[in-house]
Amino acid sequence: MVSSSITPVLLSVAVYLCAAGAVNPGFVVRLTQMGLDYARQQGMTVLQQELAKVHLPDFSGSAHSPVGKVKYHFDSMKIRNFQLPNSQISPMPGVGLKLSISGGFIEIDGRWHVKALHISTKGGFNLKVEGISISVGLKVGSDTSGRPTIALSDCSNHISDVKIHVSGKLSWLVDLFRHNVDNALRKAIENQICPLVSNSITSKLEPLLQTLKVTAKIDNVAAIDYSLTGPPPVTTDCVDVQLKGEFFELSHRTPPPFSPPALKLPSDHSLMVYFGVSDYLFNTAGFVYYTAGKLIFNITDNMIPKDFSIRLNTSSFGVLIPQLKKMYPDMLMKLKISSTSAPSLDIRPGNITISPHIDIQAYVILPNSSLAPAFLLNLTTTALAKVAVKSGWIVGNLELSRVLMDLKHSDVGPFSVVILNTAVNYYLSKVILPQVNQILNKGYPLPLLDNVQLTDVVLQPQQDFLLFGANIHYGKTLNSTWIDRY
Ligand SMILES: *[C@@H]1O[C@H](CO)[C@@H](O)[C@H](O)[C@H]1NC(C)=O
Ligand SMILES: *[C@@H]1O[C@H](CO)[C@@H](O)[C@H](O)[C@H]1NC(C)=O
Ligand SMILES: *[C@@H]1O[C@H](CO)[C@@H](O)[C@H](O)[C@H]1NC(C)=O
Ligand SMILES: *[C@@H]1O[C@H](CO)[C@@H](O)[C@H](O)[C@H]1NC(C)=O
Ligand SMILES: *[C@@H]1O[C@H](CO)[C@@H](O)[C@H](O)[C@H]1NC(C)=O
Ligand SMILES: *[C@@H]1O[C@H](CO)[C@@H](O)[C@H](O)[C@H]1NC(C)=O
């Protein structure tokens, strides 16, 4: 009784540990079975080309026959056809991947020479090597630079059949040592397959994995750390590459005062790759720009569109706050808008919102250019975020949806803050937001390998993270355009 109820608990703990590292990632790239199959297809093309480099050495020997000792020599062997038609890739939980190739065949043409008694004869031959099977174990890991690695953990191969067909005068002689020929060629090929597989991995796959940019510089202030948090966990149906996904300040990196939430990626795997982008990525961006003092904006009258009637001067504002005009007749004003804390994104199914707390300090610009404080407003704003993927970049756009405002302090006597609603809403949505959106429209790069492009992108906000699903296209041919919007 006891053991039967404990076992499932232990199992689920084991599964959980396998799928999640010690530190929650800020960004997860999940390769599904479909994604692995696509990678396998691409890889098999390369592997087939590499294996076709198998070197078939000349070989000689002798055999005893009814007509005495026969000496033979085989040379000029060339691969005419090489096919690896069937292959499969499957995740091996906790280890890596298993690649199984079966039904491979090679056709080889060559020449033979035979000397027996005083006869010397020669001819051509055609060799069919059939039923080649190769089993390759791949261990996935991470290196000290935080990039993914893949290494051969085991490799074995088997050839089920070698058929030789000889032509030329006295070709029956070859039948006498057919067995030696079969064995010699089988061994020569079998001995070379695994070293060639290993070579393909180090010369083709590893350099590709090294193209992951573990640091993506965004501007002069910040970069994103896309290094792996550890070896990618492999489960029965996917490989999760877990990345730090954290903004940091280039000039001096300080750990953010919060940590990433656990991401529960859905088990729907109808696309090749899924990206789970934690709110942590966006919130570390907010933290970095806030700490670097970049979330402060000034508004002056010349920045306000000409057709808007409430100008940033004491005559115009004096209509709303008469004592301002009395104290400072006909002077220009300036607003300093600053975020009072690091803004954070709220991601939940159906909605992405950001609710920054901001202060607006209004100044009067005195004739000698110094600033006289007029009043200080504190605001809680809510903006809806729209997110899209464009050429491998996450881009965004904010739309102001709600502004709540209080008067925190006044140097010009009390007034009702409601009268400033129109002006403040206008300044925020027409002057500040366009500046912010210009930055968000440039976007953040997704961690992709060179020449990997995304198609069929779908976007879904989930609890605490954004989920992007996509198919992969490897190559340079696809055009990058707006792909999808949420
Ligand atoms: C805003 O104005 C102040 C002076 O009033 C200046 O020191 C600061 O650099 C300005 N900030 C920006 C972002 O222009
Ligand atoms: C202030 O704005 C009003 C329009 O509301 C304009 O007529 C006036 O010239 C402006 N004053 C200054 C000092 O810019
Ligand atoms: C999303 O946000 C909008 C605006 O704040 C709100 O009207 C809507 O109900 C929200 N939807 C969900 C699913 O939370
Ligand atoms: C500017 O003028 C104001 C009032 O006229 C005065 O209090 C202030 O000291 C002056 N500032 C400078 C830098 O001269
Ligand atoms: C303004 O600040 C006060 C005091 O910190 C706070 O109680 C109030 O909720 C704030 N108002 C807004 C709209 O954020
Ligand atoms: C892809 O882009 C290239 C260059 O930008 C352009 O010449 C070509 O017509 C585009 N092809 C398609 C299918 O859109």
XYZ file of N, CA and C in Angstrom, residues 15-219:
615
model
N 10.783 13.050 -12.944
C 10.468 13.666 -14.230
C 10.633 15.175 -14.124
N 10.192 15.723 -13.003
C 10.276 17.156 -12.826
C 11.742 17.596 -12.803
N 12.562 16.848 -12.078
C 13.980 17.199 -11.985
C 14.646 17.133 -13.346
N 14.184 16.171 -14.145
C 14.776 16.010 -15.461
C 14.450 17.204 -16.338
N 13.219 17.707 -16.224
C 12.791 18.774 -17.121
C 13.176 20.154 -16.620
N 13.630 20.268 -15.391
C 13.944 21.593 -14.874
C 15.296 21.584 -14.181
N 16.100 22.577 -14.471
C 17.401 22.663 -13.834
C 17.253 23.267 -12.440
N 18.387 23.468 -11.785
C 18.351 24.006 -10.431
C 17.873 25.454 -10.439
N 18.230 26.182 -11.475
C 17.844 27.584 -11.588
C 16.799 27.675 -12.705
N 15.725 28.393 -12.457
C 14.741 28.556 -13.524
C 15.334 29.390 -14.650
N 15.082 28.996 -15.883
C 15.600 29.785 -17.005
C 14.702 30.998 -17.271
N 15.270 32.009 -17.892
C 14.470 33.154 -18.315
C 13.975 32.962 -19.735
N 14.484 31.907 -20.360
C 14.169 31.673 -21.765
C 14.376 30.181 -22.049
N 13.387 29.548 -22.641
C 13.511 28.127 -22.975
C 13.292 27.943 -24.462
N 14.160 27.194 -25.098
C 13.953 26.817 -26.491
C 13.656 25.319 -26.489
N 12.437 24.972 -26.838
C 12.056 23.556 -26.830
C 12.045 23.005 -28.252
N 12.860 21.972 -28.463
C 12.869 21.281 -29.754
C 11.962 20.071 -29.621
N 10.913 20.025 -30.393
C 9.992 18.896 -30.312
C 10.488 17.774 -31.220
N 9.776 16.646 -31.201
C 10.132 15.538 -32.096
C 10.121 16.017 -33.548
N 9.148 16.901 -33.886
C 9.101 17.439 -35.257
C 10.357 18.238 -35.581
N 10.804 18.998 -34.598
C 12.018 19.792 -34.779
C 13.238 18.894 -34.917
N 13.273 17.842 -34.099
C 14.396 16.904 -34.178
C 14.400 16.207 -35.531
N 13.197 15.882 -36.028
C 13.115 15.221 -37.330
C 13.603 16.144 -38.447
N 13.266 17.420 -38.319
C 13.738 18.370 -39.336
C 15.271 18.470 -39.279
N 15.790 18.542 -38.053
C 17.249 18.619 -37.888
C 17.903 17.348 -38.433
N 17.256 16.212 -38.199
C 17.792 14.945 -38.700
C 17.860 14.955 -40.228
N 16.765 15.424 -40.864
C 16.759 15.477 -42.334
C 17.918 16.310 -42.864
N 18.105 17.492 -42.243
C 19.190 18.364 -42.665
C 20.526 17.681 -42.424
N 20.636 17.036 -41.263
C 21.879 16.384 -40.869
C 22.208 15.195 -41.761
N 21.163 14.453 -42.171
C 21.419 13.256 -42.980
C 22.007 13.617 -44.334
N 21.594 14.756 -44.881
C 22.151 15.200 -46.161
C 23.660 15.388 -46.018
N 24.034 16.010 -44.900
C 25.450 16.261 -44.652
C 26.176 14.949 -44.387
N 25.559 14.113 -43.544
C 26.200 12.863 -43.164
C 26.413 11.960 -44.373
N 25.428 11.953 -45.260
C 25.546 11.116 -46.457
C 26.743 11.560 -47.305
N 26.891 12.894 -47.418
C 28.043 13.416 -48.175
C 29.359 13.041 -47.500
N 29.369 13.105 -46.169
C 30.599 12.789 -45.437
C 30.946 11.309 -45.548
N 29.911 10.453 -45.406
C 30.172 9.018 -45.436
C 30.578 8.547 -46.832
N 30.155 9.317 -47.844
C 30.541 8.955 -49.207
C 32.040 9.168 -49.412
N 32.697 9.764 -48.400
C 34.150 9.953 -48.474
C 34.894 8.713 -47.990
N 34.142 7.655 -47.653
C 34.780 6.432 -47.173
C 35.834 5.998 -48.197
N 37.024 5.705 -47.679
C 38.135 5.376 -48.564
C 38.231 3.860 -48.703
N 38.196 3.386 -49.927
C 38.276 1.950 -50.150
C 39.677 1.621 -50.618
N 40.469 1.035 -49.730
C 41.885 0.798 -50.069
C 42.028 -0.357 -51.062
N 43.065 -0.273 -51.852
C 43.418 -1.411 -52.717
C 43.751 -2.562 -51.783
N 43.488 -3.742 -52.197
C 43.993 -4.843 -51.381
C 44.362 -6.045 -52.233
N 45.285 -6.824 -51.677
C 45.835 -7.974 -52.395
C 45.815 -9.160 -51.455
N 45.935 -10.310 -52.045
C 46.006 -11.505 -51.221
C 46.237 -12.702 -52.100
N 46.259 -13.837 -51.455
C 46.406 -15.050 -52.250
C 45.526 -16.128 -51.656
N 45.172 -17.083 -52.488
C 44.319 -18.176 -52.039
C 44.767 -19.447 -52.724
N 44.522 -20.572 -52.057
C 44.836 -21.864 -52.678
C 43.632 -22.344 -53.455
N 43.919 -22.947 -54.616
C 42.817 -23.381 -55.458
C 43.212 -24.675 -56.154
N 42.225 -25.330 -56.749
C 42.541 -26.569 -57.485
C 43.629 -26.348 -58.529
N 43.780 -25.119 -59.012
C 44.807 -24.889 -60.033
C 46.082 -24.323 -59.412
N 46.191 -24.436 -58.070
C 47.387 -23.944 -57.396
C 47.137 -22.595 -56.732
N 48.246 -21.925 -56.392
C 48.145 -20.659 -55.665
C 47.679 -19.542 -56.616
N 46.671 -18.787 -56.166
C 46.157 -17.691 -56.983
C 46.431 -16.386 -56.241
N 47.017 -15.425 -56.932
C 47.255 -14.106 -56.321
C 46.237 -13.136 -56.891
N 45.648 -12.339 -56.009
C 44.654 -11.383 -56.511
C 44.960 -9.974 -56.028
N 44.441 -9.051 -56.771
C 44.657 -7.635 -56.432
C 43.407 -6.860 -56.858
N 42.879 -6.074 -55.952
C 41.692 -5.251 -56.260
C 42.073 -3.789 -56.132
N 41.690 -2.980 -57.094
C 42.017 -1.548 -56.981
C 41.019 -0.681 -57.751
N 41.335 0.583 -57.817
C 40.529 1.583 -58.541
C 39.063 1.603 -58.092
N 38.854 1.407 -56.791
C 37.465 1.360 -56.322
C 36.874 2.757 -56.159
N 35.692 2.899 -56.721
C 35.010 4.208 -56.682
C 33.564 4.005 -56.254
N 33.074 4.896 -55.401
C 31.672 4.798 -54.993
C 30.795 5.388 -56.093
N 29.864 4.560 -56.584
C 28.990 5.021 -57.663
C 27.671 5.547 -57.086
N 27.264 4.936 -55.999
C 25.975 5.304 -55.423
C 26.060 5.065 -53.926
N 25.545 5.992 -53.181
C 25.570 5.836 -51.728
C 24.270 6.386 -51.184
N 23.510 5.588 -50.489
C 22.209 6.038 -49.989
C 22.026 5.633 -48.537
N 21.447 6.552 -47.776
C 21.045 6.224 -46.408
C 19.549 6.557 -46.326
N 18.693 5.661 -46.803
C 17.293 6.029 -46.976
C 16.481 6.123 -45.685
N 16.814 5.318 -44.688
C 15.982 5.336 -43.471
C 16.779 5.810 -42.277
N 16.202 6.767 -41.564
C 16.845 7.173 -40.323
C 15.782 7.642 -39.351
N 16.135 7.585 -38.101
C 15.215 7.988 -37.037
C 16.022 8.682 -35.974
N 15.389 9.663 -35.342
C 16.078 10.262 -34.195
C 15.114 10.223 -33.026
N 15.611 9.883 -31.869
C 14.717 9.893 -30.712
C 15.461 10.397 -29.485
N 14.741 11.123 -28.645
C 15.374 11.608 -27.420
C 15.609 10.444 -26.456
N 16.727 10.462 -25.777
C 16.993 9.489 -24.722
C 16.974 10.280 -23.412
N 15.881 10.167 -22.655
C 15.716 11.013 -21.473
C 16.948 11.031 -20.575
N 17.333 12.235 -20.205
C 18.458 12.394 -19.296
C 19.820 12.237 -19.939
N 19.868 11.856 -21.193
C 21.163 11.607 -21.828
C 21.371 12.490 -23.058
N 20.528 12.278 -24.030
C 20.746 13.001 -25.277
C 19.860 12.432 -26.362
N 20.461 12.134 -27.480
C 19.695 11.701 -28.635
C 20.255 10.420 -29.202
N 19.360 9.677 -29.816
C 19.813 8.459 -30.474
C 19.429 8.552 -31.938
N 20.421 8.388 -32.808
C 20.190 8.410 -34.242
C 20.374 6.998 -34.769
N 19.339 6.470 -35.404
C 19.432 5.110 -35.951
C 19.228 5.167 -37.451
N 20.181 4.600 -38.161
C 20.128 4.586 -39.617
C 20.036 3.130 -40.035
N 19.153 2.825 -40.977
C 19.074 1.437 -41.426
C 18.865 1.391 -42.931
N 19.114 0.240 -43.504
C 18.862 0.028 -44.939
C 19.777 0.805 -45.862
N 20.914 1.245 -45.352
C 21.842 1.995 -46.197
C 22.528 1.077 -47.195
N 22.880 1.614 -48.321
C 23.630 0.787 -49.266
C 24.635 1.605 -50.069
N 25.688 0.898 -50.486
C 26.742 1.538 -51.273
C 26.973 0.670 -52.511
N 27.126 1.298 -53.626
C 27.519 0.578 -54.837
C 28.902 1.062 -55.237
N 29.770 0.103 -55.458
C 31.165 0.430 -55.741
C 31.597 -0.256 -57.042
N 32.322 0.466 -57.851
C 32.914 -0.127 -59.048
C 34.423 -0.209 -58.843
N 35.058 -1.234 -59.425
C 36.506 -1.340 -59.302
C 37.077 -2.326 -60.329
N 38.372 -2.541 -60.207
C 39.079 -3.441 -61.117
C 39.702 -4.572 -60.318
N 39.809 -5.750 -60.922
C 40.527 -6.864 -60.282
C 41.588 -7.404 -61.215
N 42.639 -7.967 -60.624
C 43.722 -8.615 -61.367
C 43.992 -9.938 -60.678
N 44.213 -10.985 -61.435
C 44.490 -12.295 -60.859
C 45.668 -12.943 -61.600
N 46.544 -13.570 -60.806
C 47.643 -14.345 -61.388
C 47.569 -15.758 -60.825
N 47.502 -16.735 -61.756
C 47.491 -18.126 -61.316
C 48.315 -18.917 -62.322
N 49.191 -19.828 -61.840
C 50.123 -20.538 -62.728
C 50.826 -19.501 -63.598
N 50.618 -19.604 -64.884
C 51.244 -18.594 -65.739
C 50.213 -17.694 -66.380
N 48.946 -17.830 -65.870
C 47.883 -16.990 -66.428
C 47.838 -15.665 -65.659
N 47.630 -14.623 -66.377
C 47.377 -13.325 -65.731
C 46.123 -12.765 -66.390
N 45.130 -12.448 -65.592
C 43.903 -11.930 -66.188
C 43.326 -10.827 -65.317
N 42.404 -10.056 -65.868
C 41.834 -8.934 -65.108
C 40.424 -8.631 -65.587
N 39.736 -7.816 -64.855
C 38.381 -7.452 -65.223
C 37.849 -6.390 -64.278
N 36.561 -6.140 -64.416
C 35.957 -5.137 -63.541
C 35.039 -5.815 -62.544
N 34.712 -5.127 -61.512
C 33.721 -5.678 -60.592
C 32.792 -4.580 -60.095
N 31.649 -5.055 -59.639
C 30.667 -4.151 -59.052
C 30.293 -4.737 -57.708
N 30.360 -3.910 -56.707
C 30.129 -4.385 -55.353
C 28.899 -3.683 -54.778
N 27.988 -4.469 -54.217
C 26.823 -3.871 -53.552
C 26.925 -4.185 -52.061
N 27.057 -3.131 -51.277
C 27.091 -3.293 -49.824
C 25.704 -2.911 -49.334
N 25.001 -3.868 -48.769
C 23.599 -3.611 -48.431
C 23.345 -3.790 -46.951
N 22.207 -3.236 -46.548
C 21.794 -3.403 -45.148
C 22.770 -2.771 -44.184
N 23.209 -1.577 -44.527
C 24.109 -0.871 -43.600
C 23.246 -0.267 -42.492
N 23.560 -0.587 -41.259
C 22.844 0.074 -40.162
C 23.872 0.736 -39.254
N 23.498 1.912 -38.789
C 24.414 2.683 -37.943
C 23.602 3.159 -36.745
N 24.150 3.021 -35.590
C 23.474 3.504 -34.386
C 24.402 4.495 -33.701
N 23.900 5.703 -33.509
C 24.740 6.773 -32.983
C 24.094 7.358 -31.732
N 24.834 7.409 -30.659
C 24.351 8.060 -29.440
C 24.986 9.436 -29.342
N 24.162 10.440 -29.068
C 24.682 11.802 -28.978
C 24.382 12.344 -27.590
N 25.410 12.846 -26.962
C 25.222 13.418 -25.633
C 25.125 14.930 -25.785
N 24.064 15.511 -25.250
C 23.950 16.964 -25.341
C 24.408 17.568 -24.020
N 25.064 18.693 -24.129
C 25.592 19.326 -22.923
C 25.777 20.809 -23.140
N 26.562 21.416 -22.274
C 26.855 22.838 -22.445
C 28.322 23.050 -22.106
N 28.904 24.058 -22.735
C 30.324 24.308 -22.465
C 30.486 25.509 -21.542
N 31.731 25.861 -21.251
C 31.955 26.918 -20.261
C 31.509 28.290 -20.757
N 31.392 28.446 -22.086
C 30.922 29.739 -22.593
C 29.397 29.790 -22.586
N 28.748 28.697 -22.178
C 27.287 28.696 -22.112
C 26.632 28.321 -23.415
N 27.403 27.721 -24.314
C 26.807 27.282 -25.579
C 26.461 25.799 -25.498
N 25.491 25.373 -26.321
C 25.160 23.956 -26.313
C 26.272 23.148 -26.982
N 26.440 21.923 -26.521
C 27.421 21.045 -27.158
C 26.735 19.735 -27.505
N 27.303 19.027 -28.443
C 26.801 17.720 -28.781
C 28.031 16.861 -29.041
N 28.050 15.688 -28.452
C 29.229 14.840 -28.607
C 28.783 13.409 -28.836
N 29.620 12.700 -29.571
C 29.337 11.299 -29.843
C 29.530 10.520 -28.544
N 28.482 9.829 -28.083
C 28.663 9.038 -26.860
C 28.876 7.569 -27.203
N 28.288 7.112 -28.284
C 28.586 5.768 -28.740
C 28.209 5.655 -30.205
N 28.845 4.714 -30.885
C 28.564 4.524 -32.294
C 28.852 3.081 -32.644
N 27.954 2.469 -33.345
C 28.227 1.120 -33.828
C 27.587 0.982 -35.199
N 28.099 0.043 -35.991
C 27.478 -0.146 -37.289
C 27.609 -1.581 -37.727
N 26.773 -1.936 -38.657
C 26.749 -3.318 -39.107
C 26.378 -3.334 -40.587
N 27.009 -4.251 -41.319
C 26.676 -4.425 -42.733
C 26.110 -5.825 -42.877
N 24.902 -5.949 -43.410
C 24.303 -7.282 -43.437
C 24.705 -8.081 -44.675
N 25.034 -7.393 -45.753
C 25.285 -8.175 -46.957
C 26.256 -7.452 -47.904
N 27.196 -8.207 -48.454
C 28.098 -7.667 -49.475
C 27.975 -8.580 -50.693
N 27.622 -8.006 -51.815
C 27.457 -8.825 -53.026
C 28.426 -8.319 -54.075
N 29.238 -9.233 -54.577
C 30.203 -8.818 -55.583
C 29.831 -9.455 -56.914
N 29.899 -8.656 -57.941
C 29.611 -9.165 -59.270
C 30.830 -8.851 -60.143
N 31.443 -9.932 -60.680
C 32.664 -9.707 -61.459
C 32.433 -9.982 -62.938
N 33.155 -9.248 -63.729
C 33.058 -9.473 -65.166
C 34.482 -9.595 -65.707
N 34.617 -10.137 -66.897
C 35.942 -10.309 -67.484
C 36.219 -11.792 -67.699
N 37.270 -12.068 -68.493
C 37.650 -13.459 -68.781
C 38.087 -14.160 -67.506
N 37.730 -15.389 -67.379
C 38.122 -16.217 -66.243
C 37.660 -15.644 -64.902
N 36.540 -14.917 -64.961
C 36.083 -14.280 -63.730
C 35.676 -15.332 -62.700
N 35.436 -16.539 -63.161
C 35.097 -17.607 -62.203
C 36.184 -17.795 -61.162
N 37.413 -17.399 -61.530
C 38.531 -17.512 -60.589
C 38.252 -16.730 -59.303
N 37.587 -15.600 -59.494
C 37.332 -14.729 -58.351
C 36.448 -15.432 -57.330
N 35.569 -16.318 -57.849
C 34.700 -17.059 -56.933
C 35.491 -17.808 -55.860
N 36.732 -18.164 -56.192
C 37.541 -18.944 -55.268
C 37.862 -18.163 -53.989
N 37.946 -16.868 -54.121
C 38.291 -16.094 -52.924
C 37.278 -14.970 -52.661
N 36.110 -15.164 -53.225
C 35.015 -14.210 -53.019
C 34.842 -13.860 -51.533
N 34.931 -14.891 -50.707
C 34.729 -14.712 -49.281
C 35.742 -13.722 -48.681
N 37.028 -13.877 -49.113
C 38.070 -12.970 -48.613
C 37.789 -11.534 -49.031
N 37.310 -11.403 -50.281
C 37.028 -10.065 -50.804
C 35.903 -9.427 -50.007
N 34.818 -10.200 -49.841
C 33.672 -9.700 -49.061
C 34.131 -9.191 -47.695
N 34.891 -10.058 -47.018
C 35.293 -9.716 -45.649
C 36.192 -8.498 -45.595
N 37.137 -8.456 -46.522
C 38.087 -7.341 -46.513
C 37.360 -6.016 -46.734
N 36.444 -6.013 -47.700
C 35.740 -4.764 -47.984
C 34.776 -4.395 -46.863
N 34.084 -5.393 -46.341
C 33.160 -5.158 -45.239
C 33.902 -4.523 -44.063
N 35.059 -5.106 -43.724
C 35.853 -4.580 -42.591
C 36.305 -3.155 -42.870
N 36.792 -2.939 -44.116
C 37.307 -1.609 -44.465
C 36.209 -0.560 -44.290
N 35.004 -0.905 -44.718
C 33.909 0.069 -44.615
C 33.457 0.209 -43.165
N 33.248 -0.927 -42.512
C 32.778 -0.878 -41.121
C 33.723 -0.075 -40.226
N 35.027 -0.234 -40.459
C 35.997 0.468 -39.607
C 35.994 1.979 -39.818
N 35.490 2.397 -40.970
C 35.563 3.833 -41.254
C 34.305 4.601 -40.901
N 33.155 3.889 -40.806
C 31.892 4.608 -40.626
C 31.868 5.462 -39.354
N 32.160 4.861 -38.205
C 32.067 5.637 -36.968
C 33.061 6.811 -36.908
N 34.331 6.605 -37.335
C 35.216 7.777 -37.378
C 34.684 8.881 -38.299
N 34.042 8.508 -39.410
C 33.497 9.531 -40.305
C 32.296 10.235 -39.657
N 31.464 9.477 -38.934
C 30.331 10.085 -38.219
C 30.871 11.075 -37.189
N 31.871 10.620 -36.440
C 32.456 11.457 -35.406
C 33.037 12.738 -36.005
N 33.687 12.584 -37.160
C 34.266 13.730 -37.836
C 33.190 14.720 -38.304
N 32.059 14.188 -38.787
C 30.980 15.085 -39.227
C 30.460 15.912 -38.066
N 30.391 15.275 -36.895
C 29.880 16.008 -35.735
C 30.835 17.126 -35.353
N 32.147 16.808 -35.308
C 33.078 17.864 -34.901
C 33.280 18.921 -35.986
N 33.170 18.514 -37.242
C 33.472 19.516 -38.275
C 32.250 20.273 -38.764
N 31.047 19.718 -38.578
C 29.858 20.400 -39.104
C 28.889 20.858 -38.002
N 28.576 19.946 -37.087
C 27.547 20.270 -36.106
C 28.065 21.203 -35.009
N 29.255 20.889 -34.503
C 29.780 21.713 -33.419
C 29.984 23.174 -33.836
N 30.565 23.438 -35.019
C 30.706 24.845 -35.427
C 29.357 25.552 -35.537
N 28.317 24.811 -35.951
C 26.996 25.428 -36.056
C 26.499 25.836 -34.669
N 26.676 24.946 -33.690
C 26.210 25.261 -32.329
C 26.982 26.437 -31.741
N 28.234 26.602 -32.202
C 29.044 27.713 -31.699
C 28.555 29.056 -32.215
N 27.618 29.041 -33.187
C 27.141 30.327 -33.710
C 26.061 30.939 -32.820
N 25.638 30.226 -31.771
C 24.660 30.828 -30.859
C 25.308 32.025 -30.164
N 24.647 33.173 -30.286
C 25.214 34.360 -29.657
C 24.762 34.387 -28.203
N 25.682 34.052 -27.299
C 25.286 33.973 -25.895
C 25.153 35.360 -25.268
N 25.683 36.374 -25.952
C 25.458 37.743 -25.506
C 24.925 38.531 -26.691
N 23.732 39.057 -26.554
C 23.167 39.862 -27.632
C 23.134 41.315 -27.171
N 24.004 42.130 -27.767
C 24.066 43.539 -27.374
C 22.849 44.261 -27.934
N 22.200 45.043 -27.105
C 20.990 45.727 -27.532
C 21.283 47.182 -27.899
N 22.000 47.858 -27.033
C 22.351 49.267 -27.275
C 23.583 49.570 -26.405
